[in-house]
Structures are given as C-alpha cells and as structure tokens.
mmCIF file of C-alpha atoms in Angstrom:
data_model
loop_
_atom_site.group_PDB
_atom_site.id
_atom_site.type_symbol
_atom_site.label_atom_id
_atom_site.label_comp_id
_atom_site.label_asym_id
_atom_site.label_seq_id
_atom_site.Cartn_x
_atom_site.Cartn_y
_atom_site.Cartn_z
ATOM 1 C CA MET A 19 -41.994 45.623 31.486
ATOM 2 C CA ALA A 20 -38.465 46.881 31.837
ATOM 3 C CA SER A 21 -35.421 44.771 30.117
ATOM 4 C CA PRO A 22 -33.530 43.412 32.624
ATOM 5 C CA VAL A 23 -29.775 45.025 33.084
ATOM 6 C CA TYR A 24 -26.527 42.782 32.415
ATOM 7 C CA PRO A 25 -23.583 43.683 34.506
ATOM 8 C CA GLU A 26 -20.841 45.140 32.251
ATOM 9 C CA ALA A 27 -19.019 41.767 32.349
ATOM 10 C CA ASP A 28 -22.178 39.641 31.286
ATOM 11 C CA ARG A 29 -22.684 42.284 28.262
ATOM 12 C CA ARG A 30 -19.289 42.117 27.044
ATOM 13 C CA PHE A 31 -19.331 38.206 27.459
ATOM 14 C CA ILE A 32 -22.541 38.199 25.183
ATOM 15 C CA GLN A 33 -21.194 41.009 22.976
ATOM 16 C CA LEU A 34 -17.358 38.094 21.883
ATOM 17 C CA SER A 35 -19.763 35.481 21.902
ATOM 18 C CA VAL A 36 -22.464 36.842 19.066
ATOM 19 C CA GLU A 37 -19.225 37.672 17.101
ATOM 20 C CA ALA A 38 -17.493 34.623 17.782
ATOM 21 C CA ALA A 39 -20.679 32.680 16.597
ATOM 22 C CA ILE A 40 -21.089 35.363 13.473
ATOM 23 C CA ARG A 41 -17.343 34.455 12.209
ATOM 24 C CA ILE A 42 -17.972 30.955 12.955
ATOM 25 C CA GLY A 43 -21.042 30.621 11.368
ATOM 26 C CA LEU A 44 -19.060 32.670 8.069
ATOM 27 C CA LEU A 45 -15.815 30.365 8.426
ATOM 28 C CA ALA A 46 -17.768 27.480 7.759
ATOM 29 C CA LEU A 47 -19.857 29.187 4.696
ATOM 30 C CA LEU A 48 -17.041 30.085 3.370
ATOM 31 C CA THR A 49 -15.417 26.249 4.027
ATOM 32 C CA LEU A 50 -18.992 24.668 2.452
ATOM 33 C CA TRP A 51 -18.318 26.638 -0.842
ATOM 34 C CA ALA A 52 -14.343 25.975 -0.866
ATOM 35 C CA ILE A 53 -15.711 22.389 -0.478
ATOM 36 C CA ASN A 54 -17.848 22.280 -3.461
ATOM 37 C CA ILE A 55 -15.762 24.525 -5.500
ATOM 38 C CA VAL A 56 -12.751 21.652 -5.554
ATOM 39 C CA ARG A 57 -14.876 18.857 -5.149
ATOM 40 C CA PRO A 58 -14.965 17.589 -8.469
ATOM 41 C CA PHE A 59 -10.948 17.439 -7.902
ATOM 42 C CA ILE A 60 -10.703 16.024 -5.202
ATOM 43 C CA GLU A 61 -11.255 12.969 -6.314
ATOM 44 C CA PRO A 62 -8.296 13.030 -9.003
ATOM 45 C CA VAL A 63 -6.082 14.152 -5.897
ATOM 46 C CA LEU A 64 -6.637 11.419 -4.123
ATOM 47 C CA TRP A 65 -5.920 9.275 -7.036
ATOM 48 C CA GLY A 66 -2.652 11.055 -7.824
ATOM 49 C CA ILE A 67 -1.345 10.887 -4.313
ATOM 50 C CA ILE A 68 -2.276 6.893 -4.291
ATOM 51 C CA ILE A 69 -0.280 6.869 -7.584
ATOM 52 C CA ALA A 70 2.735 9.088 -6.319
ATOM 53 C CA VAL A 71 3.626 7.180 -3.550
ATOM 54 C CA ALA A 72 2.919 3.681 -5.290
ATOM 55 C CA VAL A 73 5.355 4.302 -7.850
ATOM 56 C CA MET A 74 8.074 6.576 -5.745
ATOM 57 C CA PRO A 75 10.808 3.686 -5.323
ATOM 58 C CA ILE A 76 10.757 3.102 -9.037
ATOM 59 C CA HIS A 77 10.731 6.618 -9.659
ATOM 60 C CA GLN A 78 13.753 7.059 -7.584
ATOM 61 C CA LYS A 79 15.315 4.534 -8.392
ATOM 62 C CA VAL A 80 14.571 6.123 -12.611
ATOM 63 C CA ALA A 81 15.810 9.180 -11.444
ATOM 64 C CA LYS A 82 19.107 8.254 -9.919
ATOM 65 C CA ARG A 83 20.140 6.429 -13.235
ATOM 66 C CA LEU A 84 19.011 9.729 -15.480
ATOM 67 C CA GLY A 85 21.487 11.536 -12.857
ATOM 68 C CA GLY A 86 19.766 12.672 -10.057
ATOM 69 C CA ARG A 87 17.056 14.446 -11.898
ATOM 70 C CA PRO A 88 13.631 13.401 -10.690
ATOM 71 C CA LYS A 89 11.795 16.627 -12.711
ATOM 72 C CA LEU A 90 13.064 14.121 -15.797
ATOM 73 C CA ALA A 91 11.912 11.075 -13.940
ATOM 74 C CA ALA A 92 8.362 12.186 -13.471
ATOM 75 C CA THR A 93 7.948 13.880 -16.818
ATOM 76 C CA LEU A 94 9.066 10.718 -18.168
ATOM 77 C CA PHE A 95 6.453 8.390 -15.922
ATOM 78 C CA THR A 96 4.093 11.296 -16.786
ATOM 79 C CA LEU A 97 4.398 10.577 -20.646
ATOM 80 C CA LEU A 98 4.796 6.917 -20.241
ATOM 81 C CA ALA A 99 1.341 6.493 -18.061
ATOM 82 C CA LEU A 100 -0.575 8.736 -20.390
ATOM 83 C CA ALA A 101 0.389 6.932 -23.428
ATOM 84 C CA ALA A 102 -0.569 3.528 -21.845
ATOM 85 C CA LEU A 103 -3.637 4.827 -21.312
ATOM 86 C CA LEU A 104 -4.798 6.962 -24.070
ATOM 87 C CA ILE A 105 -3.288 4.774 -26.871
ATOM 88 C CA PRO A 106 -5.524 1.805 -26.582
ATOM 89 C CA THR A 107 -8.814 3.868 -25.159
ATOM 90 C CA ILE A 108 -8.436 6.377 -29.120
ATOM 91 C CA GLN A 109 -8.674 3.186 -30.524
ATOM 92 C CA PHE A 110 -10.911 1.614 -29.053
ATOM 93 C CA PHE A 111 -13.118 4.353 -29.357
ATOM 94 C CA GLY A 112 -12.220 5.033 -33.083
ATOM 95 C CA GLU A 113 -13.216 1.353 -33.567
ATOM 96 C CA VAL A 114 -16.454 1.767 -31.954
ATOM 97 C CA VAL A 115 -17.148 4.979 -33.533
ATOM 98 C CA GLU A 116 -16.103 3.436 -37.185
ATOM 99 C CA ASP A 117 -18.310 0.445 -36.129
ATOM 100 C CA GLY A 118 -21.161 2.716 -35.261
ATOM 101 C CA ARG A 119 -20.811 4.712 -38.811
ATOM 102 C CA GLY A 120 -21.131 1.210 -40.638
ATOM 103 C CA LEU A 121 -24.054 -0.158 -39.180
ATOM 104 C CA ALA A 122 -25.889 2.861 -39.590
ATOM 105 C CA LYS A 123 -25.077 3.230 -42.900
ATOM 106 C CA GLY A 124 -25.597 -0.199 -43.613
ATOM 107 C CA LEU A 125 -29.092 -0.356 -41.740
ATOM 108 C CA GLU A 126 -29.964 2.914 -43.989
ATOM 109 C CA GLU A 127 -28.931 1.206 -47.027
ATOM 110 C CA GLY A 128 -30.578 -2.232 -45.836
ATOM 111 C CA THR A 129 -27.512 -3.669 -46.851
ATOM 112 C CA ILE A 130 -26.803 -5.498 -43.149
ATOM 113 C CA VAL A 131 -28.035 -9.061 -43.403
ATOM 114 C CA VAL A 132 -27.981 -10.937 -40.455
ATOM 115 C CA PRO A 133 -27.813 -14.704 -40.925
ATOM 116 C CA PRO A 134 -30.424 -17.456 -39.869
ATOM 117 C CA ALA A 135 -29.818 -18.881 -36.130
ATOM 118 C CA PRO A 136 -28.593 -21.905 -35.889
ATOM 119 C CA ASP A 137 -30.340 -24.520 -34.481
ATOM 120 C CA LYS A 138 -29.225 -25.482 -31.893
ATOM 121 C CA VAL A 139 -29.600 -21.930 -30.030
ATOM 122 C CA ARG A 140 -33.279 -22.999 -30.207
ATOM 123 C CA GLY A 141 -31.759 -25.627 -27.828
ATOM 124 C CA TRP A 142 -30.022 -23.067 -24.734
ATOM 125 C CA PRO A 143 -32.390 -23.612 -21.747
ATOM 126 C CA VAL A 144 -34.155 -20.755 -20.745
ATOM 127 C CA ILE A 145 -33.613 -17.895 -23.437
ATOM 128 C CA GLY A 146 -32.570 -20.237 -25.991
ATOM 129 C CA GLU A 147 -36.743 -20.766 -27.641
ATOM 130 C CA PRO A 148 -37.304 -16.232 -27.409
ATOM 131 C CA LEU A 149 -33.441 -15.717 -28.462
ATOM 132 C CA ALA A 150 -33.863 -18.339 -31.195
ATOM 133 C CA ASP A 151 -37.392 -16.063 -32.226
ATOM 134 C CA VAL A 152 -35.921 -12.958 -32.335
ATOM 135 C CA TRP A 153 -33.225 -13.722 -34.328
ATOM 136 C CA THR A 154 -35.463 -15.979 -37.181
ATOM 137 C CA ALA A 155 -37.651 -12.613 -37.882
ATOM 138 C CA ALA A 156 -34.119 -10.267 -38.038
ATOM 139 C CA SER A 157 -33.043 -12.396 -40.288
ATOM 140 C CA GLN A 158 -35.910 -12.710 -42.684
ATOM 141 C CA ASP A 159 -37.278 -8.807 -41.823
ATOM 142 C CA LEU A 160 -34.180 -6.628 -40.171
ATOM 143 C CA GLN A 161 -35.790 -3.158 -40.614
ATOM 144 C CA GLY A 162 -39.887 -4.847 -39.142
ATOM 145 C CA THR A 163 -38.037 -6.538 -36.077
ATOM 146 C CA LEU A 164 -35.980 -3.243 -35.210
ATOM 147 C CA LYS A 165 -39.158 -1.303 -35.260
ATOM 148 C CA ARG A 166 -41.104 -4.087 -32.906
ATOM 149 C CA TYR A 167 -38.825 -3.843 -30.351
ATOM 150 C CA GLN A 168 -37.857 -0.252 -30.854
ATOM 151 C CA SER A 169 -38.422 0.696 -27.668
ATOM 152 C CA GLN A 170 -35.942 -2.530 -26.127
ATOM 153 C CA VAL A 171 -33.082 -1.037 -28.516
ATOM 154 C CA ALA A 172 -33.707 2.180 -28.092
ATOM 155 C CA ALA A 173 -33.735 1.334 -23.720
ATOM 156 C CA LEU A 174 -30.545 -0.597 -24.715
ATOM 157 C CA GLY A 175 -28.798 2.322 -26.765
ATOM 158 C CA SER A 176 -29.004 4.375 -23.868
ATOM 159 C CA ARG A 177 -27.202 2.611 -21.501
ATOM 160 C CA LEU A 178 -24.177 1.784 -24.179
ATOM 161 C CA ALA A 179 -24.094 5.470 -24.671
ATOM 162 C CA GLY A 180 -23.970 6.203 -21.030
ATOM 163 C CA ALA A 181 -21.675 3.201 -20.291
ATOM 164 C CA LEU A 182 -19.358 4.516 -23.085
ATOM 165 C CA GLY A 183 -20.063 8.016 -21.457
ATOM 166 C CA GLY A 184 -18.560 6.802 -17.864
ATOM 167 C CA LEU A 185 -15.965 4.691 -20.052
ATOM 168 C CA ALA A 186 -14.417 8.518 -21.021
ATOM 169 C CA MET A 187 -15.225 10.299 -17.677
ATOM 170 C CA THR A 188 -13.077 7.854 -15.902
ATOM 171 C CA VAL A 189 -10.117 7.870 -19.165
ATOM 172 C CA LEU A 190 -10.029 11.428 -17.746
ATOM 173 C CA GLN A 191 -10.150 11.206 -14.858
ATOM 174 C CA PHE A 192 -7.195 8.723 -14.771
ATOM 175 C CA VAL A 193 -5.217 11.263 -17.288
ATOM 176 C CA ILE A 194 -5.509 13.710 -14.837
ATOM 177 C CA SER A 195 -4.023 12.190 -11.804
ATOM 178 C CA PHE A 196 -1.637 10.864 -13.589
ATOM 179 C CA ILE A 197 -0.594 14.147 -14.226
ATOM 180 C CA ILE A 198 -1.075 15.392 -10.394
ATOM 181 C CA ALA A 199 0.676 12.249 -9.553
ATOM 182 C CA GLY A 200 3.918 13.552 -12.168
ATOM 183 C CA VAL A 201 3.571 16.923 -9.577
ATOM 184 C CA PHE A 202 3.499 15.148 -6.770
ATOM 185 C CA LEU A 203 6.852 13.000 -7.361
ATOM 186 C CA VAL A 204 8.939 16.062 -8.379
ATOM 187 C CA SER A 205 8.633 17.032 -4.532
ATOM 188 C CA ALA A 206 8.194 13.437 -3.285
ATOM 189 C CA SER A 207 10.601 13.995 0.096
ATOM 190 C CA SER A 208 9.189 17.590 0.975
ATOM 191 C CA GLY A 209 5.679 15.906 0.810
ATOM 192 C CA LYS A 210 6.448 13.002 2.759
ATOM 193 C CA ASP A 211 8.349 15.196 5.491
ATOM 194 C CA ALA A 212 5.308 17.170 5.712
ATOM 195 C CA THR A 213 2.782 14.732 5.365
ATOM 196 C CA THR A 214 5.153 13.200 8.615
ATOM 197 C CA LYS A 215 5.815 16.228 10.492
ATOM 198 C CA LEU A 216 1.083 16.897 10.004
ATOM 199 C CA ALA A 217 0.735 13.524 11.201
ATOM 200 C CA THR A 218 3.470 13.610 14.278
ATOM 201 C CA ARG A 219 1.083 16.980 15.591
ATOM 202 C CA VAL A 220 -1.982 14.778 15.249
ATOM 203 C CA ALA A 221 -0.726 11.362 16.760
ATOM 204 C CA GLY A 222 2.253 11.889 18.606
ATOM 205 C CA ASP A 223 4.920 9.768 18.888
ATOM 206 C CA GLN A 224 2.980 7.168 16.205
ATOM 207 C CA GLY A 225 2.355 9.706 13.563
ATOM 208 C CA ALA A 226 5.531 9.296 11.490
ATOM 209 C CA ALA A 227 4.562 4.931 12.134
ATOM 210 C CA PHE A 228 1.449 5.386 10.774
ATOM 211 C CA VAL A 229 2.409 7.459 7.631
ATOM 212 C CA LYS A 230 5.017 4.856 7.289
ATOM 213 C CA LEU A 231 2.032 1.809 7.346
ATOM 214 C CA SER A 232 -0.168 4.062 4.906
ATOM 215 C CA GLU A 233 2.861 4.056 2.739
ATOM 216 C CA LEU A 234 3.421 0.012 2.500
ATOM 217 C CA THR A 235 -0.431 -0.199 2.347
ATOM 218 C CA ILE A 236 -0.831 1.744 -0.434
ATOM 219 C CA ARG A 237 1.991 0.134 -2.374
ATOM 220 C CA SER A 238 0.580 -3.494 -1.782
ATOM 221 C CA VAL A 239 -3.100 -2.569 -2.822
ATOM 222 C CA ALA A 240 -1.891 -0.942 -5.723
ATOM 223 C CA GLN A 241 0.649 -4.289 -6.499
ATOM 224 C CA GLY A 242 -1.697 -6.112 -5.593
ATOM 225 C CA ILE A 243 -4.361 -4.872 -8.547
ATOM 226 C CA LEU A 244 -1.629 -4.209 -11.178
ATOM 227 C CA GLY A 245 -0.561 -7.815 -10.956
ATOM 228 C CA ILE A 246 -4.229 -9.462 -10.649
ATOM 229 C CA ALA A 247 -5.323 -6.913 -13.721
ATOM 230 C CA VAL A 248 -1.947 -8.152 -15.765
ATOM 231 C CA VAL A 249 -2.658 -11.917 -14.516
ATOM 232 C CA GLN A 250 -6.638 -10.981 -15.901
ATOM 233 C CA ALA A 251 -5.563 -9.904 -18.663
ATOM 234 C CA LEU A 252 -3.452 -12.779 -20.304
ATOM 235 C CA LEU A 253 -6.075 -15.288 -19.727
ATOM 236 C CA SER A 254 -8.781 -13.636 -20.937
ATOM 237 C CA GLY A 255 -6.684 -12.825 -23.359
ATOM 238 C CA VAL A 256 -5.422 -16.750 -24.337
ATOM 239 C CA GLY A 257 -8.723 -17.844 -24.175
ATOM 240 C CA LEU A 258 -10.586 -15.346 -26.650
ATOM 241 C CA ALA A 259 -7.794 -16.442 -29.231
ATOM 242 C CA LEU A 260 -8.585 -19.918 -28.325
ATOM 243 C CA ALA A 261 -11.941 -19.503 -28.237
ATOM 244 C CA GLY A 262 -11.312 -17.675 -32.042
ATOM 245 C CA VAL A 263 -12.676 -14.078 -30.784
ATOM 246 C CA PRO A 264 -11.307 -11.794 -33.425
ATOM 247 C CA GLY A 265 -9.655 -8.926 -31.629
ATOM 248 C CA ALA A 266 -8.503 -11.197 -28.895
ATOM 249 C CA GLY A 267 -5.039 -8.351 -27.985
ATOM 250 C CA LEU A 268 -7.436 -5.644 -27.833
ATOM 251 C CA TRP A 269 -10.004 -7.057 -26.423
ATOM 252 C CA ALA A 270 -7.298 -7.828 -23.983
ATOM 253 C CA LEU A 271 -5.948 -5.028 -23.065
ATOM 254 C CA ILE A 272 -9.702 -3.844 -22.783
ATOM 255 C CA VAL A 273 -10.043 -6.718 -19.353
ATOM 256 C CA LEU A 274 -6.478 -4.585 -18.321
ATOM 257 C CA PHE A 275 -7.845 -1.343 -18.234
ATOM 258 C CA LEU A 276 -11.045 -2.804 -16.499
ATOM 259 C CA ALA A 277 -9.477 -4.767 -14.173
ATOM 260 C CA ILE A 278 -6.909 -1.719 -13.174
ATOM 261 C CA ILE A 279 -10.420 0.377 -12.506
ATOM 262 C CA GLN A 280 -11.527 -2.551 -10.771
ATOM 263 C CA LEU A 281 -14.181 -3.569 -12.737
ATOM 264 C CA PRO A 282 -15.398 -6.731 -13.886
ATOM 265 C CA PRO A 283 -13.392 -8.862 -17.469
ATOM 266 C CA LEU A 284 -16.968 -10.624 -17.424
ATOM 267 C CA LEU A 285 -18.069 -7.067 -18.873
ATOM 268 C CA VAL A 286 -15.753 -8.372 -21.777
ATOM 269 C CA LEU A 287 -16.193 -11.916 -21.739
ATOM 270 C CA GLY A 288 -19.751 -11.774 -21.420
ATOM 271 C CA PRO A 289 -20.422 -10.939 -25.277
ATOM 272 C CA ALA A 290 -17.807 -13.015 -26.359
ATOM 273 C CA MET A 291 -19.482 -16.077 -24.470
ATOM 274 C CA VAL A 292 -22.488 -14.910 -26.825
ATOM 275 C CA TYR A 293 -19.981 -14.443 -29.863
ATOM 276 C CA VAL A 294 -18.785 -17.455 -29.291
ATOM 277 C CA PHE A 295 -22.190 -19.732 -28.768
ATOM 278 C CA GLY A 296 -23.270 -18.615 -31.983
ATOM 279 C CA HIS A 297 -19.916 -19.394 -34.301
ATOM 280 C CA SER A 298 -18.568 -22.803 -32.369
ATOM 281 C CA SER A 299 -19.639 -25.715 -31.263
ATOM 282 C CA THR A 300 -21.582 -26.422 -27.984
ATOM 283 C CA THR A 301 -18.059 -27.788 -26.135
ATOM 284 C CA VAL A 302 -15.970 -25.353 -27.290
ATOM 285 C CA ALA A 303 -18.874 -22.817 -26.456
ATOM 286 C CA VAL A 304 -19.298 -24.290 -22.200
ATOM 287 C CA ILE A 305 -15.646 -24.875 -22.062
ATOM 288 C CA PHE A 306 -15.046 -20.831 -22.260
ATOM 289 C CA LEU A 307 -18.189 -20.135 -20.440
ATOM 290 C CA VAL A 308 -16.611 -22.039 -17.129
ATOM 291 C CA TYR A 309 -13.058 -20.396 -18.166
ATOM 292 C CA GLY A 310 -14.447 -16.873 -18.269
ATOM 293 C CA ILE A 311 -16.484 -16.487 -15.195
ATOM 294 C CA ILE A 312 -13.248 -18.299 -13.589
ATOM 295 C CA VAL A 313 -11.054 -15.803 -14.756
ATOM 296 C CA SER A 314 -13.511 -12.937 -13.882
ATOM 297 C CA PHE A 315 -14.032 -13.947 -10.345
ATOM 298 C CA SER A 316 -9.974 -15.110 -10.163
ATOM 299 C CA ASP A 317 -9.506 -12.042 -7.454
ATOM 300 C CA ALA A 318 -11.857 -13.166 -5.189
ATOM 301 C CA ILE A 319 -8.467 -16.049 -4.793
ATOM 302 C CA LEU A 320 -5.814 -14.335 -5.674
ATOM 303 C CA LYS A 321 -6.043 -10.930 -3.675
ATOM 304 C CA PRO A 322 -6.100 -12.257 -0.604
ATOM 305 C CA LEU A 323 -2.597 -13.910 -1.997
ATOM 306 C CA LEU A 324 -1.117 -10.738 -3.444
ATOM 307 C CA LEU A 325 -2.689 -7.801 -1.397
ATOM 308 C CA GLY A 326 -1.201 -7.048 1.829
ATOM 309 C CA ARG A 327 2.553 -8.690 1.773
ATOM 310 C CA GLY A 328 5.297 -7.260 4.225
ATOM 311 C CA VAL A 329 2.644 -5.003 5.552
ATOM 312 C CA ASP A 330 0.680 -5.289 9.293
ATOM 313 C CA VAL A 331 -2.344 -4.712 8.388
ATOM 314 C CA PRO A 332 -5.173 -6.391 8.669
ATOM 315 C CA MET A 333 -6.749 -8.142 5.144
ATOM 316 C CA LEU A 334 -9.970 -7.077 6.217
ATOM 317 C CA VAL A 335 -9.429 -3.760 6.473
ATOM 318 C CA ILE A 336 -6.555 -4.056 3.269
#
C-alpha cells in the first residue's frame, strides 16, 4: 500500500510540530532536572523570604539609625539571629551529649542507682501498676531490667536519636534561612519593586494590591507566631520554676524554640510532668499537669487574637 502523499504545507506543519514537541519535551526534562537539583533549597529560600518580609520594617529603622547603611543593618540582624538560635542550641546539645556520656559510663561501671518507686506511683490510674513494677525491678537490678526490655529501650533510643537529628536539621535549615534573609534585606527595595512588577504583569491592576496584602499577611502571621511563642515560653518557665523542675530557664528557652517552629510545648512539659509526679506531692503534680496542658494548647485561643490584626483576610485563610 502506497504511503499517503501530503501537500508541502502539511509536511512543513508536521515537521514544525515534531520539532516543537521535541523542544518542549527537552525543556520539560531540563525543568524537572533543575527542580530536583534546587528542591533541597526551596524551603530555606521560602523561609528566608518570609523572615526578610517580616523584619523589613525593623531593618529599615535600624538602617536609618545607622546612617542609611542597609548592608550593616542586615549583617547585624543576621549575626544576632544566628546567635539567638545557635547559642541555646549548642548548650542544649552539649548537655545532651554530656548526660549521655555520663549515663553510658554509669551503666558500664554499674554506678547508677535507681531509687525505689514511691508508693503513690502504684495508685496512678492505668499506668501506675505496670510502671511501679518496672521501676521496682530497675531499682533492684538495673542491668537485668534493661536486658529484659532491650527491644523497647532500643526503640526508644532510636526515636530519641531521630528526634534529635530532626531538631539538628531544623536548626541547620533556619541557619541557612537567616543568612538568605540577610541577603534579601540588603536589596529589599529592589526585590519588592521586581515582585510588584511581576504581580502586575500576572494579575493586572490588582497585582500591587496583592503584593501589599501578602506582605501584611506575612508580617501579621510572623508577629503572631513570635508573640505566642514568647507567651508560651514565659508561662512554661514560670510553671517549671514553681514546680521545682531543674533548669527551668533552659527548658523555657527550648519551649520558645519549639513554639516558633510550630511544635507543641508539650514535648518539653510532658517529661517535666512525669518528673514532677515522681518528685513532688500529688497536689502539686496535678496542678502542674493542668497548667501545662493549658499552656500547651493556649495557642488555640491566642492565635485568633494575634493573627490577622490589621489584615483584610479571613482568619481561615491566614
């Protein structure tokens, strides 16, 4: 059967269509490849943009006080932010490593002594009886108890290591984000102008309004999150100190960090509750338990009050 004969115009159209399909395919492949390369940096860059937009008014005021030197103001912001993030983080991980070494050495030498379980522990609902049994067994033979629950201890250790690794990666991400935010702050005006032009090309006359609304929303959310984090950290520190938990200031600082990255303070207050139940009276422990739960879930009340102030955006969207 003879192959169909196309007119010259049709052959030219088919040739151009095939070339266009090949070019589009190669462009899509290169785009996908580029996205895979930059994917690890997308989140830190987005956080850098959010941080830069949130602190831009403060940066402009500081730059004006420094005689119109935005680079110096951005450098000061970056250094202060990194110091506020890294100093408590280094102290925390240093204490974790030191305590871990001390625990490992004590287990190896057999010098760790577990005190007997208080009688009131057995009266706790649901977990009191099994917890008291394990606690008593550990106080009598710690090595044997650890061997008996070796799989559970290993699983707990793995989870703790994973949590610490995730915390370290989060800190590293914020370090990169703060540096990126400092770079963006240096060229904040030109960056805002470029964003406004792009939004105008995409959304027409409403582009500039959308950029302004996005800017106000970011600042509102950031200020609300920081405000809630400070309130929860202060309340946690007061409760921990009154309950007699050692290192209340350091734990409050960790609560501040967790609240900023939108993790519940209960991650710190939960173990503190267990400590208070074991070292204080039942009345104090119950009061601290209720207090800690209220502090941990206070953001559900505070967020509607602090977020979205001065922004014409529905709370659900924010």
